[in-house]
Amino acid sequence: MSRRHGKPSVPDPAAFPTRPYDLVKEITVALVAVGLLTVVLAAAFSSPDVKPVTLASWSRAADADFTATAVAELGGTSGTAEYGPPYNHTPGAAQKLGPVGLQSAAGVRIPVDTAEDFVLRPLANAPEPPAVRRALATWAAAPASQQQAWTKVYSDALAKSPGGNPVKVAKGDYGPVPVLTARLLDLAGSGALDGQLQADGKFYQTDYTLPLLFLSDGAYLESLARAEHLGGDQWGMMNETGNYPGQAWLWLYTFWYQIEPFKSSGNADALIWGLMALLSLGLMLIPFIPGVRSIPRWTRVHRLIWRSYHRDQEGAVRPKRSGG
């Protein structure tokens, strides 16, 4: 840019060289290249496409585990039945952070009655043969103590049966429990139970809470997770399977579950939540913590990372020696 009479002159655009430029062609080539690259990388590095686990697939693949879980749901002894808030008011089940009961503070927001929601209501809503209707009536007429006695005896008998097979259970006084669980197994195998537990009166069924809770109470879902190295003690990460790392940023959270005292604590979830909250607060306050905020200046790691910049800066300010 030249100056005339002390003012800069504006260059003539026509004085610059020009060449043809096809914007549409460049966009097309870029989209094709990125598309092919995405397909190749997705095929090489994406997560395996594992089919979803449903109550139907569970009941067909592990009918013994499904039946044992159904008995536990009916008797109120499953993990969900004894979980406490936000599903039910189980005494002493809530985790605490010191004297503060964080789990109880939110209350029961998603009430779940495992016997009613997982077994009795689906059977009552489905067209049932006379034997099942009689079994439902017998169960409803019995006191809670009798219901628990039936489920306990039948659960023990299942555990002693070869392979947990309900067909090979020894004869005993199990009340209506075998009829109810056998019919529930048939209902699950047909796929109807999945629909029953997801039915919420809405056009779109997007609430999978009940099926997931039912699945998690059994051993089948955990066995699939452990086979893919996704168990809690296998440092598994959610959303990924096989040899793929998953959400690696979760390692700091899952790390605490592998060491004591968290590993064997019944309050592990609450304790780790409190610890991570404290660590996160400390991370945010690093610029204000004396000593900690000076670590970069003491270690001078930044000079190693930006060594080329500092070398150029030092060379520019170093005085040149004159010869002779």
PDB file of C-alpha atoms in Angstrom:
ATOM      1  CA  MET A   1       0.000   0.000   0.000  1.00  0.00           C
ATOM      2  CA  SER A   2       1.522   3.323  -1.079  1.00  0.00           C
ATOM      3  CA  ARG A   3       1.052   6.744   0.408  1.00  0.00           C
ATOM      4  CA  ARG A   4       0.134   9.923  -1.405  1.00  0.00           C
ATOM      5  CA  HIS A   5       0.183  13.235   0.422  1.00  0.00           C
ATOM      6  CA  GLY A   6       0.499  11.375   3.734  1.00  0.00           C
ATOM      7  CA  LYS A   7      -2.670   9.262   3.158  1.00  0.00           C
ATOM      8  CA  PRO A   8      -2.662   5.550   2.245  1.00  0.00           C
ATOM      9  CA  SER A   9      -3.938   4.793  -1.247  1.00  0.00           C
ATOM     10  CA  VAL A  10      -6.477   1.987  -1.806  1.00  0.00           C
ATOM     11  CA  PRO A  11      -5.150  -0.741  -4.147  1.00  0.00           C
ATOM     12  CA  ASP A  12      -7.067  -1.512  -7.286  1.00  0.00           C
ATOM     13  CA  PRO A  13      -8.701  -4.983  -6.998  1.00  0.00           C
ATOM     14  CA  ALA A  14      -8.245  -5.507 -10.713  1.00  0.00           C
ATOM     15  CA  ALA A  15      -4.492  -5.346 -10.239  1.00  0.00           C
ATOM     16  CA  PHE A  16      -4.421  -8.670  -8.379  1.00  0.00           C
ATOM     17  CA  PRO A  17      -4.203 -11.935 -10.330  1.00  0.00           C
ATOM     18  CA  THR A  18      -7.378 -14.053 -10.500  1.00  0.00           C
ATOM     19  CA  ARG A  19      -8.183 -17.668 -11.258  1.00  0.00           C
ATOM     20  CA  PRO A  20     -11.450 -19.576 -11.715  1.00  0.00           C
ATOM     21  CA  TYR A  21     -12.874 -21.201  -8.557  1.00  0.00           C
ATOM     22  CA  ASP A  22     -15.636 -23.818  -8.558  1.00  0.00           C
ATOM     23  CA  LEU A  23     -17.247 -23.649  -5.113  1.00  0.00           C
ATOM     24  CA  VAL A  24     -19.866 -26.317  -5.904  1.00  0.00           C
ATOM     25  CA  LYS A  25     -17.166 -28.744  -7.028  1.00  0.00           C
ATOM     26  CA  GLU A  26     -15.108 -28.172  -3.877  1.00  0.00           C
ATOM     27  CA  ILE A  27     -18.126 -28.690  -1.592  1.00  0.00           C
ATOM     28  CA  THR A  28     -19.043 -31.884  -3.437  1.00  0.00           C
ATOM     29  CA  VAL A  29     -15.516 -33.286  -3.223  1.00  0.00           C
ATOM     30  CA  ALA A  30     -15.293 -32.373   0.467  1.00  0.00           C
ATOM     31  CA  LEU A  31     -18.613 -34.032   1.295  1.00  0.00           C
ATOM     32  CA  VAL A  32     -17.710 -37.206  -0.599  1.00  0.00           C
ATOM     33  CA  ALA A  33     -14.268 -37.393   0.997  1.00  0.00           C
ATOM     34  CA  VAL A  34     -15.597 -36.798   4.501  1.00  0.00           C
ATOM     35  CA  GLY A  35     -18.425 -39.264   3.924  1.00  0.00           C
ATOM     36  CA  LEU A  36     -16.082 -42.037   2.787  1.00  0.00           C
ATOM     37  CA  LEU A  37     -13.682 -41.301   5.632  1.00  0.00           C
ATOM     38  CA  THR A  38     -16.562 -41.465   8.133  1.00  0.00           C
ATOM     39  CA  VAL A  39     -17.729 -44.829   6.802  1.00  0.00           C
ATOM     40  CA  VAL A  40     -14.216 -46.305   6.895  1.00  0.00           C
ATOM     41  CA  LEU A  41     -13.455 -45.044  10.408  1.00  0.00           C
ATOM     42  CA  ALA A  42     -16.884 -46.118  11.673  1.00  0.00           C
ATOM     43  CA  ALA A  43     -16.355 -49.624  10.306  1.00  0.00           C
ATOM     44  CA  ALA A  44     -12.909 -49.836  11.907  1.00  0.00           C
ATOM     45  CA  PHE A  45     -13.420 -48.134  15.257  1.00  0.00           C
ATOM     46  CA  SER A  46     -17.130 -47.888  16.059  1.00  0.00           C
ATOM     47  CA  SER A  47     -18.877 -49.763  18.861  1.00  0.00           C
ATOM     48  CA  PRO A  48     -20.229 -53.253  18.150  1.00  0.00           C
ATOM     49  CA  ASP A  49     -23.903 -53.320  17.283  1.00  0.00           C
ATOM     50  CA  VAL A  50     -25.263 -55.427  20.146  1.00  0.00           C
ATOM     51  CA  LYS A  51     -28.956 -56.245  20.062  1.00  0.00           C
ATOM     52  CA  PRO A  52     -31.002 -54.844  22.965  1.00  0.00           C
ATOM     53  CA  VAL A  53     -31.818 -57.174  25.838  1.00  0.00           C
ATOM     54  CA  THR A  54     -35.550 -57.534  26.424  1.00  0.00           C
ATOM     55  CA  LEU A  55     -37.712 -59.504  28.807  1.00  0.00           C
ATOM     56  CA  ALA A  56     -38.596 -61.737  25.872  1.00  0.00           C
ATOM     57  CA  SER A  57     -34.968 -62.536  24.995  1.00  0.00           C
ATOM     58  CA  TRP A  58     -34.148 -63.032  28.682  1.00  0.00           C
ATOM     59  CA  SER A  59     -37.013 -65.468  29.272  1.00  0.00           C
ATOM     60  CA  ARG A  60     -36.059 -67.504  26.200  1.00  0.00           C
ATOM     61  CA  ALA A  61     -32.323 -67.599  26.921  1.00  0.00           C
ATOM     62  CA  ALA A  62     -32.456 -68.116  30.710  1.00  0.00           C
ATOM     63  CA  ASP A  63     -35.896 -69.289  31.785  1.00  0.00           C
ATOM     64  CA  ALA A  64     -34.599 -70.543  35.153  1.00  0.00           C
ATOM     65  CA  ASP A  65     -33.125 -67.143  36.017  1.00  0.00           C
ATOM     66  CA  PHE A  66     -36.284 -65.397  34.870  1.00  0.00           C
ATOM     67  CA  THR A  67     -38.461 -67.631  37.051  1.00  0.00           C
ATOM     68  CA  ALA A  68     -36.242 -67.203  40.118  1.00  0.00           C
ATOM     69  CA  THR A  69     -36.317 -63.430  39.642  1.00  0.00           C
ATOM     70  CA  ALA A  70     -40.094 -63.414  39.229  1.00  0.00           C
ATOM     71  CA  VAL A  71     -40.431 -65.304  42.527  1.00  0.00           C
ATOM     72  CA  ALA A  72     -38.183 -62.712  44.234  1.00  0.00           C
ATOM     73  CA  GLU A  73     -40.280 -59.881  42.792  1.00  0.00           C
ATOM     74  CA  LEU A  74     -43.443 -61.589  43.992  1.00  0.00           C
ATOM     75  CA  GLY A  75     -42.051 -62.111  47.478  1.00  0.00           C
ATOM     76  CA  GLY A  76     -40.542 -58.627  47.777  1.00  0.00           C
ATOM     77  CA  THR A  77     -36.961 -59.865  48.193  1.00  0.00           C
ATOM     78  CA  SER A  78     -35.408 -58.638  44.926  1.00  0.00           C
ATOM     79  CA  GLY A  79     -32.912 -55.811  44.625  1.00  0.00           C
ATOM     80  CA  THR A  80     -35.564 -53.362  43.444  1.00  0.00           C
ATOM     81  CA  ALA A  81     -38.026 -54.390  46.164  1.00  0.00           C
ATOM     82  CA  GLU A  82     -35.424 -53.659  48.853  1.00  0.00           C
ATOM     83  CA  TYR A  83     -33.733 -50.699  47.176  1.00  0.00           C
ATOM     84  CA  GLY A  84     -35.478 -47.872  48.996  1.00  0.00           C
ATOM     85  CA  PRO A  85     -35.970 -44.378  47.512  1.00  0.00           C
ATOM     86  CA  PRO A  86     -36.824 -43.415  44.836  1.00  0.00           C
ATOM     87  CA  TYR A  87     -38.764 -46.696  44.367  1.00  0.00           C
ATOM     88  CA  ASN A  88     -40.078 -47.652  47.808  1.00  0.00           C
ATOM     89  CA  HIS A  89     -39.895 -46.985  51.529  1.00  0.00           C
ATOM     90  CA  THR A  90     -37.614 -49.855  52.575  1.00  0.00           C
ATOM     91  CA  PRO A  91     -36.404 -49.168  56.138  1.00  0.00           C
ATOM     92  CA  GLY A  92     -32.643 -48.734  56.419  1.00  0.00           C
ATOM     93  CA  ALA A  93     -32.005 -49.184  52.689  1.00  0.00           C
ATOM     94  CA  ALA A  94     -31.133 -45.580  51.855  1.00  0.00           C
ATOM     95  CA  GLN A  95     -27.483 -44.574  51.572  1.00  0.00           C
ATOM     96  CA  LYS A  96     -26.143 -41.711  53.643  1.00  0.00           C
ATOM     97  CA  LEU A  97     -23.317 -39.213  53.451  1.00  0.00           C
ATOM     98  CA  GLY A  98     -22.466 -38.958  57.126  1.00  0.00           C
ATOM     99  CA  PRO A  99     -25.691 -38.082  58.945  1.00  0.00           C
ATOM    100  CA  VAL A 100     -27.343 -36.792  55.760  1.00  0.00           C
ATOM    101  CA  GLY A 101     -29.623 -39.249  53.958  1.00  0.00           C
ATOM    102  CA  LEU A 102     -29.257 -38.031  50.389  1.00  0.00           C
ATOM    103  CA  GLN A 103     -31.244 -40.925  48.947  1.00  0.00           C
ATOM    104  CA  SER A 104     -34.171 -40.307  51.284  1.00  0.00           C
ATOM    105  CA  ALA A 105     -34.103 -36.545  50.819  1.00  0.00           C
ATOM    106  CA  ALA A 106     -35.619 -36.773  47.333  1.00  0.00           C
ATOM    107  CA  GLY A 107     -38.300 -39.198  48.535  1.00  0.00           C
ATOM    108  CA  VAL A 108     -40.111 -41.918  46.608  1.00  0.00           C
ATOM    109  CA  ARG A 109     -40.591 -40.259  43.229  1.00  0.00           C
ATOM    110  CA  ILE A 110     -40.975 -43.440  41.140  1.00  0.00           C
ATOM    111  CA  PRO A 111     -43.105 -45.775  43.270  1.00  0.00           C
ATOM    112  CA  VAL A 112     -42.568 -49.428  42.341  1.00  0.00           C
ATOM    113  CA  ASP A 113     -44.380 -52.373  43.919  1.00  0.00           C
ATOM    114  CA  THR A 114     -42.491 -55.293  42.407  1.00  0.00           C
ATOM    115  CA  ALA A 115     -45.161 -57.925  43.089  1.00  0.00           C
ATOM    116  CA  GLU A 116     -47.949 -55.776  41.691  1.00  0.00           C
ATOM    117  CA  ASP A 117     -46.087 -54.055  38.843  1.00  0.00           C
ATOM    118  CA  PHE A 118     -43.940 -56.942  37.571  1.00  0.00           C
ATOM    119  CA  VAL A 119     -46.180 -59.975  38.149  1.00  0.00           C
ATOM    120  CA  LEU A 120     -49.759 -59.507  39.291  1.00  0.00           C
ATOM    121  CA  ARG A 121     -50.925 -56.574  37.162  1.00  0.00           C
ATOM    122  CA  PRO A 122     -49.507 -57.946  33.872  1.00  0.00           C
ATOM    123  CA  LEU A 123     -51.185 -61.289  34.574  1.00  0.00           C
ATOM    124  CA  ALA A 124     -54.478 -59.645  35.511  1.00  0.00           C
ATOM    125  CA  ASN A 125     -54.475 -57.467  32.371  1.00  0.00           C
ATOM    126  CA  ALA A 126     -53.780 -60.353  30.002  1.00  0.00           C
ATOM    127  CA  PRO A 127     -56.442 -62.867  28.898  1.00  0.00           C
ATOM    128  CA  GLU A 128     -55.873 -65.670  31.363  1.00  0.00           C
ATOM    129  CA  PRO A 129     -57.011 -69.308  31.539  1.00  0.00           C
ATOM    130  CA  PRO A 130     -59.161 -70.323  34.541  1.00  0.00           C
ATOM    131  CA  ALA A 131     -56.191 -71.826  36.448  1.00  0.00           C
ATOM    132  CA  VAL A 132     -54.348 -68.504  36.405  1.00  0.00           C
ATOM    133  CA  ARG A 133     -57.430 -66.551  37.452  1.00  0.00           C
ATOM    134  CA  ARG A 134     -57.877 -68.924  40.390  1.00  0.00           C
ATOM    135  CA  ALA A 135     -54.203 -68.544  41.308  1.00  0.00           C
ATOM    136  CA  LEU A 136     -54.530 -64.743  41.277  1.00  0.00           C
ATOM    137  CA  ALA A 137     -57.614 -64.952  43.506  1.00  0.00           C
ATOM    138  CA  THR A 138     -55.848 -67.313  45.925  1.00  0.00           C
ATOM    139  CA  TRP A 139     -52.853 -64.980  46.139  1.00  0.00           C
ATOM    140  CA  ALA A 140     -55.016 -61.917  46.726  1.00  0.00           C
ATOM    141  CA  ALA A 141     -56.992 -63.666  49.501  1.00  0.00           C
ATOM    142  CA  ALA A 142     -53.897 -64.830  51.408  1.00  0.00           C
ATOM    143  CA  PRO A 143     -52.297 -62.679  54.156  1.00  0.00           C
ATOM    144  CA  ALA A 144     -48.847 -61.177  53.544  1.00  0.00           C
ATOM    145  CA  SER A 145     -47.176 -63.689  55.856  1.00  0.00           C
ATOM    146  CA  GLN A 146     -48.585 -66.596  53.838  1.00  0.00           C
ATOM    147  CA  GLN A 147     -47.555 -64.994  50.553  1.00  0.00           C
ATOM    148  CA  GLN A 148     -43.978 -64.586  51.780  1.00  0.00           C
ATOM    149  CA  ALA A 149     -43.957 -68.172  53.067  1.00  0.00           C
ATOM    150  CA  TRP A 150     -45.016 -69.494  49.650  1.00  0.00           C
ATOM    151  CA  THR A 151     -42.393 -67.507  47.770  1.00  0.00           C
ATOM    152  CA  LYS A 152     -39.613 -68.422  50.194  1.00  0.00           C
ATOM    153  CA  VAL A 153     -40.323 -72.140  50.046  1.00  0.00           C
ATOM    154  CA  TYR A 154     -40.602 -72.085  46.255  1.00  0.00           C
ATOM    155  CA  SER A 155     -37.438 -70.003  45.925  1.00  0.00           C
ATOM    156  CA  ASP A 156     -35.524 -72.535  48.035  1.00  0.00           C
ATOM    157  CA  ALA A 157     -36.937 -75.372  45.971  1.00  0.00           C
ATOM    158  CA  LEU A 158     -35.839 -73.679  42.738  1.00  0.00           C
ATOM    159  CA  ALA A 159     -32.313 -73.280  44.102  1.00  0.00           C
ATOM    160  CA  LYS A 160     -32.160 -77.043  44.791  1.00  0.00           C
ATOM    161  CA  SER A 161     -33.681 -78.005  41.449  1.00  0.00           C
ATOM    162  CA  PRO A 162     -31.211 -79.221  38.748  1.00  0.00           C
ATOM    163  CA  GLY A 163     -30.168 -76.116  36.840  1.00  0.00           C
ATOM    164  CA  GLY A 164     -32.880 -74.145  38.603  1.00  0.00           C
ATOM    165  CA  ASN A 165     -35.390 -75.684  36.230  1.00  0.00           C
ATOM    166  CA  PRO A 166     -38.929 -74.996  37.502  1.00  0.00           C
ATOM    167  CA  VAL A 167     -40.175 -78.154  35.778  1.00  0.00           C
ATOM    168  CA  LYS A 168     -37.886 -80.295  37.970  1.00  0.00           C
ATOM    169  CA  VAL A 169     -38.820 -78.667  41.282  1.00  0.00           C
ATOM    170  CA  ALA A 170     -39.666 -81.153  44.008  1.00  0.00           C
ATOM    171  CA  LYS A 171     -43.284 -81.358  45.111  1.00  0.00           C
ATOM    172  CA  GLY A 172     -44.304 -79.083  47.962  1.00  0.00           C
ATOM    173  CA  ASP A 173     -46.809 -76.564  49.242  1.00  0.00           C
ATOM    174  CA  TYR A 174     -46.001 -73.543  47.093  1.00  0.00           C
ATOM    175  CA  GLY A 175     -49.509 -72.154  46.851  1.00  0.00           C
ATOM    176  CA  PRO A 176     -50.304 -70.350  43.580  1.00  0.00           C
ATOM    177  CA  VAL A 177     -46.674 -69.255  43.010  1.00  0.00           C
ATOM    178  CA  PRO A 178     -45.718 -71.934  40.402  1.00  0.00           C
ATOM    179  CA  VAL A 179     -48.829 -71.213  38.341  1.00  0.00           C
ATOM    180  CA  LEU A 180     -48.266 -67.450  38.419  1.00  0.00           C
ATOM    181  CA  THR A 181     -44.575 -67.588  37.523  1.00  0.00           C
ATOM    182  CA  ALA A 182     -45.091 -70.197  34.798  1.00  0.00           C
ATOM    183  CA  ARG A 183     -47.730 -68.025  33.155  1.00  0.00           C
ATOM    184  CA  LEU A 184     -45.506 -64.951  33.498  1.00  0.00           C
ATOM    185  CA  LEU A 185     -42.706 -66.866  31.755  1.00  0.00           C
ATOM    186  CA  ASP A 186     -45.045 -67.659  28.852  1.00  0.00           C
ATOM    187  CA  LEU A 187     -46.166 -64.036  28.739  1.00  0.00           C
ATOM    188  CA  ALA A 188     -42.570 -62.828  28.621  1.00  0.00           C
ATOM    189  CA  GLY A 189     -41.569 -65.326  25.949  1.00  0.00           C
ATOM    190  CA  SER A 190     -44.327 -64.092  23.660  1.00  0.00           C
ATOM    191  CA  GLY A 191     -43.103 -60.493  24.022  1.00  0.00           C
ATOM    192  CA  ALA A 192     -46.331 -59.364  25.667  1.00  0.00           C
ATOM    193  CA  LEU A 193     -44.697 -58.640  29.035  1.00  0.00           C
ATOM    194  CA  ASP A 194     -42.394 -56.013  27.506  1.00  0.00           C
ATOM    195  CA  GLY A 195     -45.430 -54.165  26.209  1.00  0.00           C
ATOM    196  CA  GLN A 196     -47.288 -54.554  29.498  1.00  0.00           C
ATOM    197  CA  LEU A 197     -44.492 -52.987  31.553  1.00  0.00           C
ATOM    198  CA  GLN A 198     -43.999 -50.138  29.086  1.00  0.00           C
ATOM    199  CA  ALA A 199     -47.669 -49.262  28.724  1.00  0.00           C
ATOM    200  CA  ASP A 200     -48.171 -45.856  30.334  1.00  0.00           C
ATOM    201  CA  GLY A 201     -51.254 -44.590  28.519  1.00  0.00           C
ATOM    202  CA  LYS A 202     -49.236 -42.528  26.042  1.00  0.00           C
ATOM    203  CA  PHE A 203     -49.010 -42.918  22.289  1.00  0.00           C
ATOM    204  CA  TYR A 204     -45.210 -43.228  22.331  1.00  0.00           C
ATOM    205  CA  GLN A 205     -43.753 -45.712  24.818  1.00  0.00           C
ATOM    206  CA  THR A 206     -40.455 -44.247  25.952  1.00  0.00           C
ATOM    207  CA  ASP A 207     -40.409 -45.146  29.659  1.00  0.00           C
ATOM    208  CA  TYR A 208     -38.284 -48.289  30.124  1.00  0.00           C
ATOM    209  CA  THR A 209     -37.957 -47.986  33.908  1.00  0.00           C
ATOM    210  CA  LEU A 210     -39.951 -51.089  34.852  1.00  0.00           C
ATOM    211  CA  PRO A 211     -38.434 -53.478  32.260  1.00  0.00           C
ATOM    212  CA  LEU A 212     -34.919 -52.311  33.144  1.00  0.00           C
ATOM    213  CA  LEU A 213     -35.494 -52.759  36.860  1.00  0.00           C
ATOM    214  CA  PHE A 214     -36.902 -56.239  36.298  1.00  0.00           C
ATOM    215  CA  LEU A 215     -33.935 -57.141  34.093  1.00  0.00           C
ATOM    216  CA  SER A 216     -31.387 -55.779  36.553  1.00  0.00           C
ATOM    217  CA  ASP A 217     -32.802 -57.909  39.378  1.00  0.00           C
ATOM    218  CA  GLY A 218     -31.848 -61.094  37.543  1.00  0.00           C
ATOM    219  CA  ALA A 219     -28.409 -62.570  36.882  1.00  0.00           C
ATOM    220  CA  TYR A 220     -28.767 -62.721  33.086  1.00  0.00           C
ATOM    221  CA  LEU A 221     -28.131 -59.046  32.317  1.00  0.00           C
ATOM    222  CA  GLU A 222     -25.095 -58.960  34.595  1.00  0.00           C
ATOM    223  CA  SER A 223     -23.677 -62.074  32.939  1.00  0.00           C
ATOM    224  CA  LEU A 224     -23.904 -60.375  29.550  1.00  0.00           C
ATOM    225  CA  ALA A 225     -22.205 -57.278  30.914  1.00  0.00           C
ATOM    226  CA  ARG A 226     -19.383 -59.272  32.482  1.00  0.00           C
ATOM    227  CA  ALA A 227     -18.851 -61.192  29.253  1.00  0.00           C
ATOM    228  CA  GLU A 228     -18.141 -57.827  27.599  1.00  0.00           C
ATOM    229  CA  HIS A 229     -15.915 -56.706  30.498  1.00  0.00           C
ATOM    230  CA  LEU A 230     -18.480 -54.168  31.655  1.00  0.00           C
ATOM    231  CA  GLY A 231     -18.831 -55.363  35.245  1.00  0.00           C
ATOM    232  CA  GLY A 232     -18.335 -52.896  38.048  1.00  0.00           C
ATOM    233  CA  ASP A 233     -15.099 -54.577  39.149  1.00  0.00           C
ATOM    234  CA  GLN A 234     -13.901 -54.868  35.549  1.00  0.00           C
ATOM    235  CA  TRP A 235     -13.616 -51.114  35.057  1.00  0.00           C
ATOM    236  CA  GLY A 236     -16.297 -51.282  32.404  1.00  0.00           C
ATOM    237  CA  MET A 237     -17.582 -48.074  30.824  1.00  0.00           C
ATOM    238  CA  MET A 238     -21.187 -47.564  29.874  1.00  0.00           C
ATOM    239  CA  ASN A 239     -22.369 -47.268  26.273  1.00  0.00           C
ATOM    240  CA  GLU A 240     -19.578 -49.423  24.836  1.00  0.00           C
ATOM    241  CA  THR A 241     -18.802 -53.152  24.646  1.00  0.00           C
ATOM    242  CA  GLY A 242     -15.984 -55.477  23.743  1.00  0.00           C
ATOM    243  CA  ASN A 243     -12.448 -54.096  23.609  1.00  0.00           C
ATOM    244  CA  TYR A 244     -13.555 -50.526  23.021  1.00  0.00           C
ATOM    245  CA  PRO A 245     -12.790 -48.014  25.786  1.00  0.00           C
ATOM    246  CA  GLY A 246     -16.153 -46.285  25.967  1.00  0.00           C
ATOM    247  CA  GLN A 247     -16.502 -43.016  27.797  1.00  0.00           C
ATOM    248  CA  ALA A 248     -12.947 -42.836  29.063  1.00  0.00           C
ATOM    249  CA  TRP A 249     -13.584 -39.640  30.994  1.00  0.00           C
ATOM    250  CA  LEU A 250     -15.609 -41.742  33.469  1.00  0.00           C
ATOM    251  CA  TRP A 251     -12.491 -43.510  34.732  1.00  0.00           C
ATOM    252  CA  LEU A 252     -12.052 -41.038  37.571  1.00  0.00           C
ATOM    253  CA  TYR A 253     -15.538 -41.842  38.859  1.00  0.00           C
ATOM    254  CA  THR A 254     -15.295 -45.620  38.471  1.00  0.00           C
ATOM    255  CA  PHE A 255     -11.775 -45.683  39.933  1.00  0.00           C
ATOM    256  CA  TRP A 256     -13.023 -45.125  43.484  1.00  0.00           C
ATOM    257  CA  TYR A 257     -15.247 -48.213  43.361  1.00  0.00           C
ATOM    258  CA  GLN A 258     -12.135 -50.390  42.954  1.00  0.00           C
ATOM    259  CA  ILE A 259     -10.373 -49.342  46.186  1.00  0.00           C
ATOM    260  CA  GLU A 260     -11.128 -49.367  49.877  1.00  0.00           C
ATOM    261  CA  PRO A 261     -13.000 -48.110  51.808  1.00  0.00           C
ATOM    262  CA  PHE A 262     -15.449 -47.514  48.950  1.00  0.00           C
ATOM    263  CA  LYS A 263     -15.141 -51.029  47.487  1.00  0.00           C
ATOM    264  CA  SER A 264     -16.737 -52.720  50.497  1.00  0.00           C
ATOM    265  CA  SER A 265     -18.929 -49.866  51.723  1.00  0.00           C
ATOM    266  CA  GLY A 266     -22.704 -50.038  51.619  1.00  0.00           C
ATOM    267  CA  ASN A 267     -22.682 -46.263  51.184  1.00  0.00           C
ATOM    268  CA  ALA A 268     -20.275 -46.293  48.233  1.00  0.00           C
ATOM    269  CA  ASP A 269     -22.535 -44.345  45.870  1.00  0.00           C
ATOM    270  CA  ALA A 270     -23.144 -41.533  48.349  1.00  0.00           C
ATOM    271  CA  LEU A 271     -19.496 -41.401  49.489  1.00  0.00           C
ATOM    272  CA  ILE A 272     -18.100 -41.296  45.953  1.00  0.00           C
ATOM    273  CA  TRP A 273     -20.655 -38.678  44.944  1.00  0.00           C
ATOM    274  CA  GLY A 274     -19.538 -36.505  47.864  1.00  0.00           C
ATOM    275  CA  LEU A 275     -15.864 -37.049  47.053  1.00  0.00           C
ATOM    276  CA  MET A 276     -16.330 -36.178  43.382  1.00  0.00           C
ATOM    277  CA  ALA A 277     -18.272 -33.055  44.343  1.00  0.00           C
ATOM    278  CA  LEU A 278     -15.410 -32.029  46.629  1.00  0.00           C
ATOM    279  CA  LEU A 279     -12.774 -32.709  43.951  1.00  0.00           C
ATOM    280  CA  SER A 280     -14.791 -30.786  41.353  1.00  0.00           C
ATOM    281  CA  LEU A 281     -15.073 -27.834  43.706  1.00  0.00           C
ATOM    282  CA  GLY A 282     -11.329 -27.953  44.326  1.00  0.00           C
ATOM    283  CA  LEU A 283     -10.679 -27.989  40.568  1.00  0.00           C
ATOM    284  CA  MET A 284     -12.818 -24.887  40.087  1.00  0.00           C
ATOM    285  CA  LEU A 285     -11.064 -23.093  42.953  1.00  0.00           C
ATOM    286  CA  ILE A 286      -7.475 -23.871  41.872  1.00  0.00           C
ATOM    287  CA  PRO A 287      -6.801 -20.225  40.860  1.00  0.00           C
ATOM    288  CA  PHE A 288      -7.695 -19.149  44.401  1.00  0.00           C
ATOM    289  CA  ILE A 289      -5.858 -21.796  46.465  1.00  0.00           C
ATOM    290  CA  PRO A 290      -2.452 -20.535  47.669  1.00  0.00           C
ATOM    291  CA  GLY A 291       0.358 -22.911  46.829  1.00  0.00           C
ATOM    292  CA  VAL A 292      -1.668 -25.008  44.415  1.00  0.00           C
ATOM    293  CA  ARG A 293      -2.067 -22.113  41.995  1.00  0.00           C
ATOM    294  CA  SER A 294       1.732 -21.649  41.990  1.00  0.00           C
ATOM    295  CA  ILE A 295       2.512 -25.229  40.915  1.00  0.00           C
ATOM    296  CA  PRO A 296       2.736 -24.321  37.180  1.00  0.00           C
ATOM    297  CA  ARG A 297       5.169 -21.529  37.981  1.00  0.00           C
ATOM    298  CA  TRP A 298       7.327 -23.806  40.139  1.00  0.00           C
ATOM    299  CA  THR A 299       7.380 -26.743  37.738  1.00  0.00           C
ATOM    300  CA  ARG A 300       7.830 -24.519  34.643  1.00  0.00           C
ATOM    301  CA  VAL A 301       6.152 -27.196  32.530  1.00  0.00           C
ATOM    302  CA  HIS A 302       4.708 -24.445  30.368  1.00  0.00           C
ATOM    303  CA  ARG A 303       8.222 -23.492  29.236  1.00  0.00           C
ATOM    304  CA  LEU A 304       8.764 -27.068  28.090  1.00  0.00           C
ATOM    305  CA  ILE A 305       5.514 -27.084  26.138  1.00  0.00           C
ATOM    306  CA  TRP A 306       6.136 -23.658  24.597  1.00  0.00           C
ATOM    307  CA  ARG A 307       9.919 -24.071  24.328  1.00  0.00           C
ATOM    308  CA  SER A 308      10.119 -22.889  20.725  1.00  0.00           C
ATOM    309  CA  TYR A 309       8.295 -19.677  21.581  1.00  0.00           C
ATOM    310  CA  HIS A 310      10.510 -18.933  24.568  1.00  0.00           C
ATOM    311  CA  ARG A 311      13.631 -19.752  22.558  1.00  0.00           C
ATOM    312  CA  ASP A 312      12.625 -17.281  19.849  1.00  0.00           C
ATOM    313  CA  GLN A 313      11.769 -14.637  22.420  1.00  0.00           C
ATOM    314  CA  GLU A 314      15.108 -15.003  24.173  1.00  0.00           C
ATOM    315  CA  GLY A 315      16.946 -14.847  20.854  1.00  0.00           C
ATOM    316  CA  ALA A 316      15.149 -11.635  19.888  1.00  0.00           C
ATOM    317  CA  VAL A 317      16.064  -9.767  23.066  1.00  0.00           C
ATOM    318  CA  ARG A 318      19.675 -11.065  23.330  1.00  0.00           C
ATOM    319  CA  PRO A 319      22.061  -8.221  22.267  1.00  0.00           C
ATOM    320  CA  LYS A 320      24.173  -8.878  19.192  1.00  0.00           C
ATOM    321  CA  ARG A 321      27.950  -8.693  19.567  1.00  0.00           C
ATOM    322  CA  SER A 322      29.775  -6.395  17.186  1.00  0.00           C
ATOM    323  CA  GLY A 323      32.846  -7.703  15.481  1.00  0.00           C
ATOM    324  CA  GLY A 324      36.404  -6.303  15.585  1.00  0.00           C
TER     325      GLY A 324
END
